[in-house]
Coordinates of C-alpha atoms in Angstrom, one line a residue:
X1264 CA 117.0 135.0 120.0
X1265 CA 118.3 132.0 121.9
X1266 CA 116.1 131.3 125.0
X1267 CA 117.6 130.0 128.3
X1268 CA 115.2 127.9 130.3
X1269 CA 115.6 128.6 134.0
X1270 CA 114.2 127.0 137.1
X1271 CA 112.5 129.3 139.6
X1272 CA 115.4 128.8 142.1
X1273 CA 118.0 129.6 139.5
X1274 CA 116.0 132.7 138.4
X1275 CA 115.8 134.0 142.0
X1276 CA 119.5 133.3 142.6
X1277 CA 120.4 136.2 140.4
X1278 CA 120.2 139.9 141.4
X1279 CA 117.5 141.7 139.5
X1280 CA 120.1 143.9 137.8
X1281 CA 122.3 140.9 136.8
X1282 CA 123.0 140.6 133.0
X1283 CA 121.7 137.0 133.2
X1284 CA 118.2 138.4 133.8
X1285 CA 118.2 141.9 132.2
X1286 CA 120.1 141.3 129.0
X1287 CA 119.3 137.8 127.9
X1288 CA 116.2 135.9 126.8
X1289 CA 114.9 133.4 129.3
X1290 CA 111.8 131.5 130.4
X1291 CA 110.7 130.0 133.6
X1292 CA 107.8 127.6 134.5
X1293 CA 106.3 128.7 137.8
X1294 CA 103.4 126.3 137.3
X1295 CA 105.7 123.4 138.0
X1296 CA 106.8 124.7 141.3
X1297 CA 103.6 124.2 143.2
X1298 CA 100.6 126.2 144.4
X1299 CA 102.5 128.7 146.6
X1300 CA 105.9 129.9 145.5
X1301 CA 106.0 132.6 148.2
X1302 CA 108.3 130.6 150.5
X1303 CA 110.8 130.1 147.7
X1304 CA 110.7 133.8 146.8
X1305 CA 111.0 135.1 150.3
X1306 CA 113.8 132.7 151.1
X1307 CA 115.7 133.6 148.0
X1308 CA 115.5 137.4 148.0
X1309 CA 117.7 139.5 150.3
X1310 CA 115.9 141.1 153.3
X1311 CA 116.2 144.5 151.6
X1312 CA 116.3 145.2 147.9
X1313 CA 117.7 148.4 146.3
X1314 CA 116.2 149.8 143.1
X1315 CA 117.3 152.9 141.2
X1316 CA 115.4 155.7 139.5
X1317 CA 115.7 155.8 135.8
X1318 CA 117.4 159.2 135.6
X1319 CA 114.6 160.7 133.5
X1320 CA 114.2 163.7 135.8
X1321 CA 117.6 164.0 137.3
X1322 CA 120.5 161.9 138.6
X1323 CA 119.6 158.3 139.3
X1324 CA 118.9 157.7 143.0
X1325 CA 118.8 154.5 145.2
X1326 CA 115.5 153.6 147.0
X1327 CA 115.2 150.6 149.2
X1328 CA 112.3 148.3 150.1
X1329 CA 111.9 145.1 152.0
X1330 CA 111.4 141.8 150.2
X1331 CA 108.0 141.3 151.9
X1332 CA 106.8 144.6 150.4
X1333 CA 108.1 143.7 147.0
X1334 CA 106.4 140.3 147.1
X1335 CA 103.2 142.0 148.3
X1336 CA 103.2 144.5 145.5
X1337 CA 103.6 141.7 143.0
X1338 CA 100.4 140.3 144.4
X1339 CA 98.6 143.7 143.8
X1340 CA 99.8 143.7 140.2
X1341 CA 98.7 140.1 139.7
X1342 CA 95.3 141.0 140.9
X1343 CA 95.0 143.5 138.0
X1344 CA 95.2 140.8 135.4
X1345 CA 94.1 137.6 137.0
X1346 CA 90.4 138.2 136.3
X1347 CA 91.3 137.7 132.6
X1348 CA 92.5 134.1 133.6
X1349 CA 96.0 134.4 132.1
X1350 CA 97.9 131.3 131.3
X1351 CA 101.3 132.8 130.5
X1352 CA 103.3 136.0 130.7
X1353 CA 105.5 137.5 128.0
X1354 CA 107.6 140.4 129.2
X1355 CA 109.7 143.0 127.5
X1356 CA 110.4 145.1 130.6
X1357 CA 114.0 144.9 131.9
X1358 CA 114.3 143.6 135.5
X1359 CA 116.8 146.3 136.5
X1360 CA 114.1 148.6 137.8
X1361 CA 111.3 148.0 140.2
X1362 CA 108.5 147.7 137.6
X1363 CA 110.5 145.2 135.6
X1364 CA 111.5 143.1 138.6
X1365 CA 107.9 142.9 139.7
X1366 CA 106.2 142.2 136.3
X1367 CA 108.9 140.1 134.6
X1368 CA 109.8 137.9 137.6
X1369 CA 107.4 138.1 140.5
X1370 CA 104.0 138.6 138.9
X1371 CA 104.3 135.3 137.0
X1372 CA 105.3 133.7 140.3
X1373 CA 102.2 135.1 141.9
X1374 CA 100.0 133.9 139.0
X1375 CA 101.7 130.5 138.9
X1376 CA 102.1 130.6 135.2
X1377 CA 105.1 130.2 132.8
X1378 CA 106.9 133.4 131.8
X1379 CA 109.1 134.4 128.8
X1380 CA 111.4 137.4 128.9
X1381 CA 112.8 139.1 125.9
X1382 CA 115.5 141.8 126.2
X1383 CA 115.0 143.1 122.6
X1384 CA 112.2 143.8 120.1
X1385 CA 113.6 141.6 117.3
X1386 CA 112.6 138.2 116.2
X1387 CA 109.5 136.1 116.6
X1388 CA 107.1 136.2 119.5
X1389 CA 107.6 133.1 121.8
X1390 CA 105.5 130.0 121.3
X1391 CA 103.9 129.8 124.7
X1392 CA 101.5 127.0 124.0
X1393 CA 98.9 129.0 125.9
X1394 CA 95.7 130.7 124.8
X1395 CA 95.5 133.6 127.3
X1396 CA 98.6 135.7 127.6
X1397 CA 99.7 138.8 129.6
X1398 CA 102.2 140.9 127.6
X1399 CA 104.2 143.2 129.9
X1400 CA 104.9 146.3 127.8
X1401 CA 107.0 149.3 127.2
X1402 CA 105.9 151.9 124.6
X1403 CA 107.5 150.1 121.7
X1404 CA 105.6 146.8 122.3
X1405 CA 102.5 148.0 120.5
X1406 CA 104.4 148.4 117.3
X1407 CA 105.8 144.9 117.8
X1408 CA 102.3 143.5 118.4
X1409 CA 100.9 145.2 115.3
X1410 CA 103.8 143.5 113.4
X1411 CA 102.8 140.1 114.8
X1412 CA 99.0 140.2 114.6
X1413 CA 99.0 136.6 113.4
X1414 CA 100.5 135.6 116.8
X1415 CA 97.8 137.7 118.5
X1416 CA 95.0 136.3 116.5
X1417 CA 96.0 132.7 117.4
X1418 CA 95.3 133.6 121.1
X1419 CA 92.0 133.7 122.9
X1420 CA 92.9 136.9 124.8
X1421 CA 95.9 139.3 125.3
X1422 CA 96.1 141.6 128.3
X1423 CA 98.8 144.3 127.8
X1424 CA 100.1 145.3 131.3
X1425 CA 101.7 148.7 130.6
X1426 CA 103.6 151.1 132.9
X1427 CA 105.8 154.0 131.9
X1428 CA 105.5 157.0 129.6
X1429 CA 102.3 158.3 128.0
X1430 CA 100.7 155.7 125.7
X1431 CA 101.7 156.0 122.1
X1432 CA 99.1 156.2 119.3
X1433 CA 99.9 152.6 118.4
X1434 CA 98.2 151.5 121.6
X1435 CA 94.8 152.5 120.3
X1436 CA 95.7 151.1 116.8
X1437 CA 96.5 147.7 118.4
X1438 CA 93.2 147.6 120.4
X1439 CA 91.3 148.4 117.2
X1440 CA 93.1 145.8 115.2
X1441 CA 92.7 143.1 117.8
X1442 CA 89.1 144.0 118.8
X1443 CA 87.6 144.5 122.3
X1444 CA 86.9 140.8 122.8
X1445 CA 90.5 139.8 122.1
X1446 CA 92.6 142.5 123.9
X1447 CA 92.7 145.0 126.7
X1448 CA 95.2 147.4 128.2
X1449 CA 95.8 147.6 131.9
X1450 CA 97.9 150.7 132.8
X1451 CA 99.9 151.1 136.0
X1452 CA 101.0 154.5 137.2
X1453 CA 103.8 154.5 139.8
X1454 CA 107.4 155.3 140.6
X1455 CA 110.5 153.8 142.1
X1456 CA 109.9 155.8 145.3
X1457 CA 106.2 154.9 145.7
X1458 CA 105.7 151.7 143.8
X1459 CA 102.3 151.3 142.1
X1460 CA 99.9 154.2 142.8
X1461 CA 97.0 153.9 140.4
X1462 CA 95.6 151.9 137.5
X1463 CA 93.0 151.9 134.8
X1464 CA 91.8 149.4 132.2
X1465 CA 90.2 149.7 128.8
X1466 CA 89.4 147.9 125.6
X1467 CA 88.3 150.6 123.3
X1468 CA 87.6 154.4 123.0
X1469 CA 89.2 156.8 125.4
X1470 CA 91.0 155.6 128.5
X1471 CA 89.0 156.1 131.7
X1472 CA 90.0 157.9 134.9
X1473 CA 92.7 156.6 137.2
X1474 CA 91.8 154.6 140.3
X1475 CA 94.2 154.3 143.3
X1476 CA 95.6 151.0 144.3
X1477 CA 93.5 149.5 147.2
X1478 CA 96.3 150.3 149.8
X1479 CA 96.9 153.8 148.5
X1480 CA 95.0 156.9 149.8
X1481 CA 95.2 160.6 148.9
X1482 CA 97.3 162.6 151.4
X1483 CA 96.8 166.0 149.8
X1484 CA 93.6 168.1 149.5
X1485 CA 90.7 166.2 147.8
X1486 CA 89.6 169.1 145.6
X1487 CA 88.5 169.5 142.0
X1488 CA 91.3 172.0 141.5
X1489 CA 94.5 170.9 139.9
X1490 CA 97.0 169.8 142.6
X1491 CA 100.2 167.7 142.9
X1492 CA 99.4 164.0 143.4
X1493 CA 100.2 163.3 147.1
X1494 CA 99.6 159.9 148.5
X1495 CA 100.2 157.6 151.5
X1496 CA 101.0 153.9 151.1
X1497 CA 102.5 151.1 153.2
X1498 CA 104.8 150.5 150.3
X1499 CA 106.7 153.8 150.2
X1500 CA 110.4 153.1 149.7
X1501 CA 113.2 154.6 151.8
X1502 CA 116.8 155.8 151.3
X1503 CA 119.5 153.4 152.6
X1504 CA 119.8 154.0 156.3
X1505 CA 116.5 155.8 156.5
X1506 CA 112.8 155.2 157.1
X1507 CA 109.8 155.3 154.7
X1508 CA 108.4 158.8 154.6
X1509 CA 104.8 159.4 155.9
X1510 CA 103.7 160.6 152.4
X1511 CA 105.0 161.1 148.9
X1512 CA 104.3 163.9 146.5
X1513 CA 104.6 162.9 142.8
X1514 CA 105.8 165.0 139.9
X1515 CA 102.3 164.6 138.5
X1516 CA 99.5 167.1 138.6
X1517 CA 96.0 165.7 138.9
X1518 CA 92.4 166.7 139.2
X1519 CA 90.6 164.6 141.8
X1520 CA 87.1 163.5 140.6
X1521 CA 86.1 161.0 143.3
X1522 CA 87.2 159.5 146.6
X1523 CA 89.7 157.3 144.9
X1524 CA 89.8 158.5 141.3
X1525 CA 91.5 161.3 139.4
X1526 CA 92.4 162.6 136.0
X1527 CA 96.1 163.1 135.2
X1528 CA 96.8 166.6 133.9
X1529 CA 100.5 166.4 133.4
X1530 CA 103.9 166.1 135.0
X1531 CA 105.2 169.2 136.8
X1532 CA 108.5 169.0 134.9
X1533 CA 106.6 168.6 131.6
X1534 CA 104.4 171.7 131.9
X1535 CA 105.4 175.0 130.4
X1536 CA 103.6 178.3 129.7
X1537 CA 104.1 179.7 126.3
X1538 CA 102.7 183.3 125.9
X1539 CA 100.3 182.6 128.8
X1540 CA 99.1 179.2 127.5
X1541 CA 100.0 176.1 129.6
X1542 CA 101.3 173.3 127.4
X1543 CA 101.6 169.7 128.5
X1544 CA 104.7 168.5 126.7
X1545 CA 103.7 164.8 127.0
X1546 CA 100.4 165.6 125.3
X1547 CA 102.2 167.7 122.7
X1548 CA 104.4 164.8 121.8
X1549 CA 101.4 162.5 121.6
X1550 CA 99.8 165.0 119.1
X1551 CA 102.9 165.4 117.0
X1552 CA 103.5 161.6 116.7
X1553 CA 100.2 161.4 115.0
X1554 CA 101.3 163.7 112.2
X1555 CA 105.1 163.5 111.8
X1556 CA 106.6 160.5 110.0
X1557 CA 109.9 160.2 111.9
X1558 CA 111.8 157.6 113.9
X1559 CA 111.4 159.4 117.3
X1560 CA 110.6 162.9 118.6
X1561 CA 110.6 164.7 121.9
X1562 CA 109.4 168.1 123.0
X1563 CA 111.7 169.7 125.6
X1564 CA 111.3 172.8 127.8
X1565 CA 113.7 175.6 127.2
X1566 CA 114.4 179.0 128.7
X1567 CA 113.4 181.9 126.5
X1568 CA 114.9 185.4 127.3
X1569 CA 111.8 187.1 125.8
X1570 CA 108.9 185.2 127.3
X1571 CA 110.6 183.1 130.0
X1572 CA 109.4 179.6 129.0
X1573 CA 109.2 177.9 125.7
X1574 CA 109.7 174.5 124.1
X1575 CA 111.9 173.0 121.4
X1576 CA 111.1 170.0 119.2
X1577 CA 113.8 167.3 118.7
X1578 CA 113.3 165.0 115.8
X1579 CA 115.1 161.7 114.9
X1580 CA 114.8 161.4 111.1
X1581 CA 114.2 158.1 109.3
X1582 CA 117.0 157.0 107.1
X1583 CA 117.0 158.8 103.8
X1584 CA 114.7 161.6 104.9
X1585 CA 115.3 165.3 105.7
X1586 CA 113.8 167.7 108.2
X1587 CA 112.3 169.8 105.3
X1588 CA 110.3 166.8 104.2
X1589 CA 108.3 166.7 107.4
X1590 CA 104.8 168.3 107.4
X1591 CA 105.7 170.7 110.2
X1592 CA 103.0 173.2 109.3
X1593 CA 100.2 170.7 109.7
X1594 CA 101.8 169.3 112.9
X1595 CA 102.0 172.8 114.5
X1596 CA 98.5 173.7 113.4
X1597 CA 97.2 170.6 115.2
X1598 CA 99.3 171.4 118.2
X1599 CA 98.1 175.0 118.3
X1600 CA 101.5 176.4 119.1
X1601 CA 104.8 176.6 117.4
X1602 CA 108.0 175.3 119.1
X1603 CA 110.7 177.9 119.4
X1604 CA 113.0 175.8 117.2
X1605 CA 113.2 172.3 115.6
X1606 CA 116.4 170.3 115.8
X1607 CA 117.3 167.1 114.0
X1608 CA 119.3 164.9 116.4
X1609 CA 120.9 161.5 115.9
X1610 CA 118.9 159.9 118.7
X1611 CA 116.9 160.7 121.8
X1612 CA 118.0 159.3 125.1
X1613 CA 115.2 157.4 126.9
X1614 CA 114.8 155.1 129.8
X1615 CA 113.8 151.4 129.3
X1616 CA 110.2 152.5 129.9
X1617 CA 110.3 155.2 127.3
X1618 CA 110.7 158.3 129.5
X1619 CA 112.8 161.1 128.2
X1620 CA 116.0 161.2 130.1
X1621 CA 117.2 164.4 131.9
X1622 CA 119.4 165.6 129.0
X1623 CA 118.9 165.0 125.3
X1624 CA 121.8 163.3 123.4
X1625 CA 122.5 166.5 121.4
X1626 CA 122.7 169.9 123.1
X1627 CA 120.0 172.4 122.5
X1628 CA 121.2 175.3 120.4
X1629 CA 121.0 178.5 122.7
X1630 CA 120.8 180.8 119.7
X1631 CA 118.5 183.8 119.9
X1632 CA 114.8 182.7 119.7
X1633 CA 112.5 183.6 116.9
X1634 CA 109.3 185.4 117.3
X1635 CA 106.7 182.7 118.3
X1636 CA 104.2 184.4 116.0
X1637 CA 106.4 184.1 112.9
X1638 CA 107.0 181.0 110.8
X1639 CA 109.2 178.4 112.4
X1640 CA 112.8 178.2 111.2
X1641 CA 113.7 174.5 111.1
X1642 CA 117.4 174.1 112.0
X1643 CA 119.7 171.2 112.3
X1644 CA 121.6 171.0 115.6
X1645 CA 125.2 169.9 115.5

């Protein structure tokens, strides 16, 4: 992929959603600009910046924030990785949305290091000439890193800055392959409406609890019971013509375990009850990915006329394979529940950060459901 070398001023002259930034490969050398690029950034950005939700939970909506708040949040994100003494940033996150604008453009400016942006996952990793690198990731980056382990091994350290959907199994595989002295993952939980909310960092084993950003506080009840995540923050966005709200309630359910820490139990829109058992669909996908050899899969909630709620499994088959060739019995035994139906679909629509969009590419067949206690009938949706 041809790389375009941009100056910081040229980079900032483009809107974050411009094709010149979001759809092409480019690099920029912030270290050559000077010790404090803040004046250039604030002079170049418009007073207010609009960002749009991904459309993963409904129609895309516009949320606005001031340039000062955007630059401040880039500083918070830079703090998460600067203790690893990064010397370069390599990003695969599109600049169209808030997280990509922050991590691909402004975090490198805050760190004062060169940055390389790639709009696709094909080709060689960039030759940064640096030994300590931050890789800004979407779910697919871990597969790419595993494919380019020689590139990883040539480095002294890799920090994967990750925000988006639930971590894939390949994240743990990458950490194991690289080793705890070589690599770590820094996760960021947030949204277009609220910005960054919480973070956690880990090198091996199971990920720890989430910790709130230092300027974020719980606004809801601090209880050990499962509750919606409700926070206050000086960085809450606002609708055009409006004002920032006093608090924001996320789509996530959490269990608070400390003054500023919590466990994530699932997104409200991704929780269903099947025969009285609550299922976290994100966790169900995570489990199934470890068993089913397919190009992609998704578990989606459906309405069931017999029991009210249920779930269907969408599968994107690898070339030359059939649905009958998948080990569905083992997958469902590990899951502990059988989906109502299984559908082979040509593709699954996802946001740039890997989140399932509001509607799947192929419609869900509304045919009468099977008895959940009986063997699954795998069927191909048309």
